[in-house]
mmCIF file of C-alpha atoms in Angstrom:
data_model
loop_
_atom_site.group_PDB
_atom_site.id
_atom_site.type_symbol
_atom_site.label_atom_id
_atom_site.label_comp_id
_atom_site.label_asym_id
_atom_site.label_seq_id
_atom_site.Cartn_x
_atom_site.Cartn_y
_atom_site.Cartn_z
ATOM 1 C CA UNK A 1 51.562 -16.005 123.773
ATOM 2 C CA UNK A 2 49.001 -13.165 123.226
ATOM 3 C CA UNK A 3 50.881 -11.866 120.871
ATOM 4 C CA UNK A 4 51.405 -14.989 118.499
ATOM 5 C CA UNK A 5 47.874 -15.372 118.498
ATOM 6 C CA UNK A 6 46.806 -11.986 117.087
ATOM 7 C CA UNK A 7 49.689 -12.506 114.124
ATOM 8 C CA UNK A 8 48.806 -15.900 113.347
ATOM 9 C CA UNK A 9 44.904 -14.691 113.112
ATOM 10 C CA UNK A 10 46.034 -11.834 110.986
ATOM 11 C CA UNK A 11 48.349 -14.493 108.968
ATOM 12 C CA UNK A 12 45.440 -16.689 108.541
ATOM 13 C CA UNK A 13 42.602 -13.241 107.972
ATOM 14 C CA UNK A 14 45.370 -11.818 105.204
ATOM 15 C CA UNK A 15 46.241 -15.317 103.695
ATOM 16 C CA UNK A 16 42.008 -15.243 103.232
ATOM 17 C CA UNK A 17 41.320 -11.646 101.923
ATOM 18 C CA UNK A 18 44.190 -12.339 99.716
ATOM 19 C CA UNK A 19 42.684 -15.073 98.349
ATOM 20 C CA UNK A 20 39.303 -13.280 97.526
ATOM 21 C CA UNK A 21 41.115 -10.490 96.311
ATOM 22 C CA UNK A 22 42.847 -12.562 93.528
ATOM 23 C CA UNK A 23 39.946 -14.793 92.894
ATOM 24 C CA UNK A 24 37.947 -11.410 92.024
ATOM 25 C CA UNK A 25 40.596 -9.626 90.440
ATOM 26 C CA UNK A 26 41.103 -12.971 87.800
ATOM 27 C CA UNK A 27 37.174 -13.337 87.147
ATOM 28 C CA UNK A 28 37.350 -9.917 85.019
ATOM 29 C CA UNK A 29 38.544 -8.947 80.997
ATOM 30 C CA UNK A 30 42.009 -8.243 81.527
ATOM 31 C CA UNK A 31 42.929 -4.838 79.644
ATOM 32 C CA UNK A 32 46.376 -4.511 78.168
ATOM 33 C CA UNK A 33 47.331 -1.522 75.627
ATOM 34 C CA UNK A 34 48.573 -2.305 72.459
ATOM 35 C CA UNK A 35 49.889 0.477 70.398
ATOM 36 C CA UNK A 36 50.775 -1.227 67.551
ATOM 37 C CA UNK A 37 47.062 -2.876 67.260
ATOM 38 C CA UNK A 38 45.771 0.697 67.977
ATOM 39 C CA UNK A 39 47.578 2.089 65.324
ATOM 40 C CA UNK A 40 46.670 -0.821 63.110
ATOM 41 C CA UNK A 41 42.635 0.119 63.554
ATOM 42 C CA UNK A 42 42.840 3.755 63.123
ATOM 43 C CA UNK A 43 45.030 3.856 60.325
ATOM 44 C CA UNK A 44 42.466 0.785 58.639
ATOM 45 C CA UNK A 45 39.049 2.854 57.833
ATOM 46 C CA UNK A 46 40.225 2.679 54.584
ATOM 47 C CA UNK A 47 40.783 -0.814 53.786
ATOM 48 C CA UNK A 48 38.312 -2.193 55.851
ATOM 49 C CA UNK A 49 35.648 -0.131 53.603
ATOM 50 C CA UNK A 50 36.983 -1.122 50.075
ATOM 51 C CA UNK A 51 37.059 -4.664 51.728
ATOM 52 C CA UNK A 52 33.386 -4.157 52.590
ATOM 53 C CA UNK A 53 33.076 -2.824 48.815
ATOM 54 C CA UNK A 54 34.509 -5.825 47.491
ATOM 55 C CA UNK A 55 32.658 -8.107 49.346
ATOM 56 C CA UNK A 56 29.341 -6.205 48.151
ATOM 57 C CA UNK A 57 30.273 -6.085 44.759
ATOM 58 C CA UNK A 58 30.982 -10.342 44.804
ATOM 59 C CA UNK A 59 27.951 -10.687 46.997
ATOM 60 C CA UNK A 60 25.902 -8.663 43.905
ATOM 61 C CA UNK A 61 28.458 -10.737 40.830
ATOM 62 C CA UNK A 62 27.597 -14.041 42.168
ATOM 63 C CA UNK A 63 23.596 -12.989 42.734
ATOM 64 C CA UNK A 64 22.865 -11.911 39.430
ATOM 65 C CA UNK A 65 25.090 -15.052 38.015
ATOM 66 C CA UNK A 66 22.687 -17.247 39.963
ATOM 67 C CA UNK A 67 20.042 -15.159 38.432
ATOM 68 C CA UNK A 68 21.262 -15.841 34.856
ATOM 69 C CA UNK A 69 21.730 -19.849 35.704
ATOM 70 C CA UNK A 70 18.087 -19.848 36.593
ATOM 71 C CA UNK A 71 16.956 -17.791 33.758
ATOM 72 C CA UNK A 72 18.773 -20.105 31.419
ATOM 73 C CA UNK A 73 17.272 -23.440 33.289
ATOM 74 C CA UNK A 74 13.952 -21.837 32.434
ATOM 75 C CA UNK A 75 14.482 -21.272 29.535
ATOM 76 C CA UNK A 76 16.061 -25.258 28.789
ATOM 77 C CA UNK A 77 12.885 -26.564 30.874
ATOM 78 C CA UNK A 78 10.522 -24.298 28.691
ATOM 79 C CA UNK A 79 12.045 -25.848 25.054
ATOM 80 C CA UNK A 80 11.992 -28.888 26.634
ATOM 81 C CA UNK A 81 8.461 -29.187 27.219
ATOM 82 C CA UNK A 82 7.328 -27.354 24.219
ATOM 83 C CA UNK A 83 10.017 -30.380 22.202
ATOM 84 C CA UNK A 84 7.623 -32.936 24.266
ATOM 85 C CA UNK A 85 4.439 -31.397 23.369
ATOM 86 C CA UNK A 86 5.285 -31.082 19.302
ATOM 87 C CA UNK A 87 6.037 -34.499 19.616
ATOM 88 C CA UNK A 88 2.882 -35.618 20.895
ATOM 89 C CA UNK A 89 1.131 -33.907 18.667
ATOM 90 C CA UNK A 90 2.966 -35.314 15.900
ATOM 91 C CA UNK A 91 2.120 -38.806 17.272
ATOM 92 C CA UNK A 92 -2.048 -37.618 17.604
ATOM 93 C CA UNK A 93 -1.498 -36.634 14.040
ATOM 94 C CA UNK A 94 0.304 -39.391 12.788
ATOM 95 C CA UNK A 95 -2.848 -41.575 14.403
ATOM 96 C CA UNK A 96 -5.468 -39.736 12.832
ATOM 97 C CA UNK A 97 -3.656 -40.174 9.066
ATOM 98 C CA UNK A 98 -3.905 -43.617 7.740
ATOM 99 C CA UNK A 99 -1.165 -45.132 5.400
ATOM 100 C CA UNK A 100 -2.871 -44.247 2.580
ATOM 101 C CA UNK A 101 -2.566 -40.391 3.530
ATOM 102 C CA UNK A 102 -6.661 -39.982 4.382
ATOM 103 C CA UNK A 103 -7.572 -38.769 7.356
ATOM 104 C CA UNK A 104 -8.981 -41.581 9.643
ATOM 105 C CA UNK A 105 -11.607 -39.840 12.004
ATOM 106 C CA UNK A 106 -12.148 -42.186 15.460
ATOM 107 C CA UNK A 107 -9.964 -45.383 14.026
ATOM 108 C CA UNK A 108 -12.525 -45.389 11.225
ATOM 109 C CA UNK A 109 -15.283 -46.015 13.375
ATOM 110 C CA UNK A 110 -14.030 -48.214 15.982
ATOM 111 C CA UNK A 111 -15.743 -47.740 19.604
ATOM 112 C CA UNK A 112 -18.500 -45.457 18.180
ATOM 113 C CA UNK A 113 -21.800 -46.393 18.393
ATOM 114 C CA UNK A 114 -24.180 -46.637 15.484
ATOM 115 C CA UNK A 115 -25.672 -43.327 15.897
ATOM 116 C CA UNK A 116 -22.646 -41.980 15.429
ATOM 117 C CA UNK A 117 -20.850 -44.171 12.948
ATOM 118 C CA UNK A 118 -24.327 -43.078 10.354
ATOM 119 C CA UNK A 119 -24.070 -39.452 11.901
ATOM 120 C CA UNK A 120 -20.437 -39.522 10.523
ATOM 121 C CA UNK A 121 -20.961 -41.041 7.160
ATOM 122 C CA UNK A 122 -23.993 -38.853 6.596
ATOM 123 C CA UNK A 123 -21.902 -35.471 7.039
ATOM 124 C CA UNK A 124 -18.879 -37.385 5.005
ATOM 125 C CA UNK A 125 -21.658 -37.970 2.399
ATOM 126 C CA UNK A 126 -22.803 -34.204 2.905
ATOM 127 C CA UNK A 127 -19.323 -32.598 2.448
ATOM 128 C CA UNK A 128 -18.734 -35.176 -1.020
ATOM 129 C CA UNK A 129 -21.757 -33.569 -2.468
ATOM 130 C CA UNK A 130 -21.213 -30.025 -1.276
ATOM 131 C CA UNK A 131 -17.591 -30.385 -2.997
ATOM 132 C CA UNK A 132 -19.196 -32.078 -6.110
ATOM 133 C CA UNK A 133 -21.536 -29.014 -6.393
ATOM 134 C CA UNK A 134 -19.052 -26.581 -6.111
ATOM 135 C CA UNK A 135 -16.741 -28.395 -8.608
ATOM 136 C CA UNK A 136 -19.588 -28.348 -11.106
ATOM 137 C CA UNK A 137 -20.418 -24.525 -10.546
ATOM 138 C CA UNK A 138 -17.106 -23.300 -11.344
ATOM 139 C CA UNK A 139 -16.982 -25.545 -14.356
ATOM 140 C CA UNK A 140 -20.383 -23.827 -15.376
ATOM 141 C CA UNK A 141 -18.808 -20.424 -14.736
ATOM 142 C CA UNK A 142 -15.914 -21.506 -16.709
ATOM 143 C CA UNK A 143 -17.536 -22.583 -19.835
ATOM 144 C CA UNK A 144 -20.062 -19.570 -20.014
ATOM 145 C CA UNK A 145 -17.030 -17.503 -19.460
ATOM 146 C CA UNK A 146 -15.173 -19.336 -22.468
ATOM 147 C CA UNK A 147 -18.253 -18.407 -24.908
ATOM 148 C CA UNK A 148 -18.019 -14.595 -23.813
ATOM 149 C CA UNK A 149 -14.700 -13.516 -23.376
ATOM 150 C CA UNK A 150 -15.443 -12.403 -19.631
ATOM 151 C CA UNK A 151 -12.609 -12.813 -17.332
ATOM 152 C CA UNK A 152 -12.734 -15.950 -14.889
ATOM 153 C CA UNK A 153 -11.605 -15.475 -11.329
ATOM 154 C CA UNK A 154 -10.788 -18.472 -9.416
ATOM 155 C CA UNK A 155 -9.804 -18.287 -5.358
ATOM 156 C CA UNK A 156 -7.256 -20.618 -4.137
ATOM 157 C CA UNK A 157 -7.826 -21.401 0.097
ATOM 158 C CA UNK A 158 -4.320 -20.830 2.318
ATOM 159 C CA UNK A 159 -2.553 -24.099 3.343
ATOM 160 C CA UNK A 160 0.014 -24.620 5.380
ATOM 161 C CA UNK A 161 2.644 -25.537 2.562
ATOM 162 C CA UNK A 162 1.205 -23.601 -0.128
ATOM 163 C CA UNK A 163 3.247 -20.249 -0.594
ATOM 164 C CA UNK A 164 0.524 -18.805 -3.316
ATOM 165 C CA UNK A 165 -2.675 -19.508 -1.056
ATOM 166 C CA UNK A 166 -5.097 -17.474 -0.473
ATOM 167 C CA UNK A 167 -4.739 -15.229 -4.044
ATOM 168 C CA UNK A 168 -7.059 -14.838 -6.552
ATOM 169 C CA UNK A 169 -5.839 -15.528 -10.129
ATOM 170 C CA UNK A 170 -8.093 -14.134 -13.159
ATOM 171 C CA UNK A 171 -7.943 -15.641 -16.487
ATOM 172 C CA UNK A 172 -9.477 -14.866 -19.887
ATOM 173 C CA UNK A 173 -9.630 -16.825 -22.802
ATOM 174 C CA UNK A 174 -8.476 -15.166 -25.952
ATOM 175 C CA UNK A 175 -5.237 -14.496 -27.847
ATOM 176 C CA UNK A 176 -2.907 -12.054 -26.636
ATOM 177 C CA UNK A 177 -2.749 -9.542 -29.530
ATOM 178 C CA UNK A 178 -4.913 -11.664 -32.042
ATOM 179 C CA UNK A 179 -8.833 -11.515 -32.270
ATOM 180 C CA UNK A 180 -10.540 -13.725 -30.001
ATOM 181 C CA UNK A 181 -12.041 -16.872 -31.383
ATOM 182 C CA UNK A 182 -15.021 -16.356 -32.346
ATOM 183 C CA UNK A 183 -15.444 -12.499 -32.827
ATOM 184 C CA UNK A 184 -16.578 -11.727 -36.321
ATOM 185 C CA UNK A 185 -14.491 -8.562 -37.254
ATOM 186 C CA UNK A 186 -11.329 -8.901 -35.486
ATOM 187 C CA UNK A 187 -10.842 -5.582 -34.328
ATOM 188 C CA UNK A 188 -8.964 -3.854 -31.818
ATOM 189 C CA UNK A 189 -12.678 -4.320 -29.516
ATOM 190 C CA UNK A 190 -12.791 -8.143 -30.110
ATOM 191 C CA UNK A 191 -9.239 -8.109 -28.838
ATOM 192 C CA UNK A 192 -8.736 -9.810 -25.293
ATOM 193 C CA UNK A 193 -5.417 -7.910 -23.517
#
């Protein structure tokens, strides 16, 4: 009976190690060789750097695609707003010209006070005579010109629309190749060229 004790102890002590030793020895990576799979990642350097090359090179394509996308949405947003801004300055503009092409200054007056509504028609008044002035200088200039065959220069301002603004244009009065009126001997000197 001695016996059959000590074996069934050992049964029951071996029956328990084993267990441990199998719970341990599944707990761990289990390592197989594969020679196939080996041969597979030494003989793929290669491919696995022209894949990383291609991958680069897309990662760069589709980068400096989303660069030009953005560049060209700039570029849309910036017309757009300067479309938007000549637009409402072709609105202020149309405001400030009335329908019979003058320009209106403050709705003609509406919302000023009276200072400034007399401050306003005093400079208008100031700028009619100024003009009036001028007009009747250069006709002075003109007609002392006229009596002695001196040449008249007359300045033209730039506008917008005008193509020959800003020139000078200087005139004399005379017949081309004929004495002038009025010289008494008609010679080559009293001839205006």
């Amino acid at each position: 009976a001695a016996g059959a004790s000590a074996t069934l102890i050992h049964t029951i002590a071996s029956g328990a190690m084993a267990w441990k030793r199998k719970a341990k020895a599944s707990d761990g990576p289990v390592l197989s060789f594969d020679a196939a799979a080996r041969f597979k990642w030494l003989t793929g350097f290669q491919k696995r750097k022209k894949e990383r090359k291609r991958r680069g090179a897309r990662e760069v394509m589709e980068a400096e695609r989303n660069d030009r996308i953005s560049v060209q949405r700039e570029i849309r947003e910036d017309a757009k707003r300067r479309w938007r801004e000549l637009q409402w300055h072709e609105k202020r503009i149309d405001k400030m010209i009335g329908d019979d092409g003058r320009l209106r200054l403050d709705d003609d007056g509406e919302g000023m006070s009276k200072r400034k509504k007399r401050r306003r028609e005093a400079l208008l008044e100031k700028a009619k005579q100024e003009k009036a002035k001028a007009e009747q200088l250069v006709a002075l200039e003109a007609a002392a010109a006229v009596e002695k065959h001196t040449p008249v220069t007359v300045a033209f301002g730039v506008e917008d629309d005008d193509p020959f603004g800003g020139c000078e244009v200087t005139t004399t009065v005379g017949s081309v190749g004929g004495p002038t009126p009025g010289a008494a001997d008609g010679g080559a000197a009293a001839r205006s060229w």
